[in-house]
Amino acid sequence: MVTTPLNGGGMGKRETGEEVVRRVGRDALSFLTEAGLAMPSDIAGGLEYVGRGLKIAVYHYVWINEVAVAAFVEVAEEPLPARHRAEVERLYAECGLGPPNHLPGIAGNARLAEVRVRAFAGALRELLPFLLGTDRDALFRRASVG
């Protein structure tokens, strides 16, 4: 399991990538609650925010040889549009804020997990006006992952 020192490099307990995502995410993504989404819920690997017709998840995962932090946004209204879920990187690019590779997800250690969470938080802060705007459905149709 990938870990980093919790206490600045001592021999104490080490934080996992998942713990980093939850700890850093609660702080870095606090603007989401200020924007009207509910306080975060713990999900497998990370956090989920729900509200204002959206579900935003940021989480750490390990799959085969890949260790990464991912972030997705879903439309959480009923009835759901046919294409209603997109990666933050795709949404970021579709809004003209930068290329998708500007937000890489690879996080081979807890320190990188923190960097990734902060990068996703910055991107989500810039995306929020688009996600809450009137053209949200068109944005999701362009950026959807299925």
XYZ file of C-alpha atoms in Angstrom:
146
model
C 0.000 0.000 0.000
C 1.296 3.466 -0.908
C 1.852 5.645 2.158
C 3.434 8.914 3.299
C 4.446 10.171 6.724
C 1.611 11.715 8.671
C 3.908 13.549 11.052
C 6.488 15.051 8.678
C 8.797 12.065 8.253
C 8.972 10.468 11.708
C 8.510 6.819 12.408
C 4.830 7.220 13.306
C 1.741 6.078 11.442
C 1.710 6.745 7.704
C -1.302 8.056 5.794
C -2.670 6.073 2.890
C -3.622 7.757 -0.369
C -7.277 7.285 0.538
C -6.779 9.014 3.897
C -5.000 11.882 2.143
C -7.868 12.276 -0.325
C -10.364 12.504 2.534
C -8.274 14.842 4.720
C -7.106 17.200 1.979
C -10.380 16.956 0.065
C -12.487 18.175 2.994
C -10.377 21.334 3.127
C -9.628 21.909 -0.574
C -13.216 21.229 -1.672
C -14.935 23.180 1.117
C -16.062 25.754 -1.468
C -18.548 23.130 -2.712
C -20.509 23.298 0.544
C -20.350 27.096 0.388
C -21.895 26.793 -3.106
C -24.851 24.808 -1.732
C -23.776 21.173 -1.951
C -24.137 18.996 1.149
C -21.212 18.213 3.433
C -19.101 15.412 1.958
C -19.927 11.763 2.455
C -17.240 9.108 2.663
C -17.277 6.730 -0.292
C -14.904 3.913 -1.197
C -11.566 5.639 -1.660
C -12.635 9.216 -1.058
C -15.400 11.787 -0.821
C -18.680 12.592 -2.518
C -20.564 15.892 -2.532
C -24.242 16.021 -3.573
C -26.503 18.979 -4.162
C -27.786 21.523 -6.667
C -28.495 18.683 -9.097
C -24.921 17.398 -9.025
C -22.920 14.554 -7.519
C -19.160 15.211 -7.357
C -16.774 12.424 -6.337
C -13.017 12.565 -5.752
C -11.337 9.301 -4.823
C -8.073 7.364 -4.688
C -7.853 3.944 -6.300
C -5.407 1.159 -7.044
C -6.029 -0.999 -10.107
C -3.459 -3.545 -11.322
C -0.301 -1.368 -11.579
C -2.066 2.001 -11.534
C -2.419 4.190 -8.463
C -4.408 7.339 -9.130
C -6.798 10.002 -7.933
C -9.924 10.462 -10.048
C -12.736 12.998 -10.044
C -16.156 12.679 -11.678
C -19.243 14.853 -11.869
C -22.730 13.429 -12.396
C -26.051 15.064 -12.969
C -28.101 13.897 -9.989
C -31.545 15.019 -11.118
C -34.447 12.847 -12.177
C -35.019 11.892 -14.909
C -31.349 11.469 -15.731
C -30.191 12.627 -19.164
C -28.909 9.865 -21.422
C -25.302 11.021 -20.935
C -24.947 12.311 -17.425
C -21.445 11.505 -16.046
C -18.100 13.060 -16.975
C -14.515 13.144 -15.765
C -13.404 16.505 -14.390
C -10.555 16.551 -16.939
C -13.007 16.267 -19.852
C -15.318 18.925 -18.422
C -12.316 21.211 -17.893
C -11.259 20.822 -21.523
C -14.810 21.199 -22.886
C -15.162 24.512 -21.041
C -11.952 25.785 -22.669
C -10.078 25.972 -19.364
C -7.137 23.821 -20.460
C -6.178 20.456 -21.937
C -7.331 17.269 -20.190
C -3.733 16.254 -19.445
C -3.390 19.432 -17.366
C -5.041 17.370 -14.592
C -3.239 14.008 -14.591
C -4.550 11.488 -12.103
C -1.482 9.313 -11.475
C -0.638 9.369 -7.761
C 1.949 6.747 -6.879
C 2.339 8.012 -3.325
C 0.343 9.960 -0.764
C 2.177 13.224 -1.469
C 1.153 12.993 -5.131
C -2.388 12.143 -4.033
C -2.471 15.460 -2.178
C -1.189 17.324 -5.237
C -3.865 15.665 -7.400
C -6.695 16.456 -4.973
C -5.626 20.100 -4.890
C -5.428 20.188 -8.707
C -8.938 18.742 -8.997
C -10.197 21.227 -6.399
C -8.789 24.116 -8.434
C -10.377 22.747 -11.598
C -13.743 22.225 -9.900
C -13.657 25.781 -8.555
C -13.259 27.048 -12.135
C -15.867 24.588 -13.457
C -18.567 25.339 -10.898
C -20.164 28.253 -12.823
C -20.411 25.993 -15.899
C -21.773 23.060 -13.863
C -24.473 25.247 -12.340
C -25.199 27.122 -15.587
C -28.059 26.794 -18.025
C -25.944 24.964 -20.642
C -25.026 22.119 -18.277
C -26.829 19.422 -20.279
C -24.990 20.365 -23.475
C -21.695 20.360 -21.591
C -22.345 16.846 -20.264
C -23.349 15.590 -23.716
C -19.962 16.765 -25.040
C -17.863 15.535 -22.105
C -19.704 12.376 -21.051
C -17.933 9.081 -20.458
C -21.137 7.119 -20.861
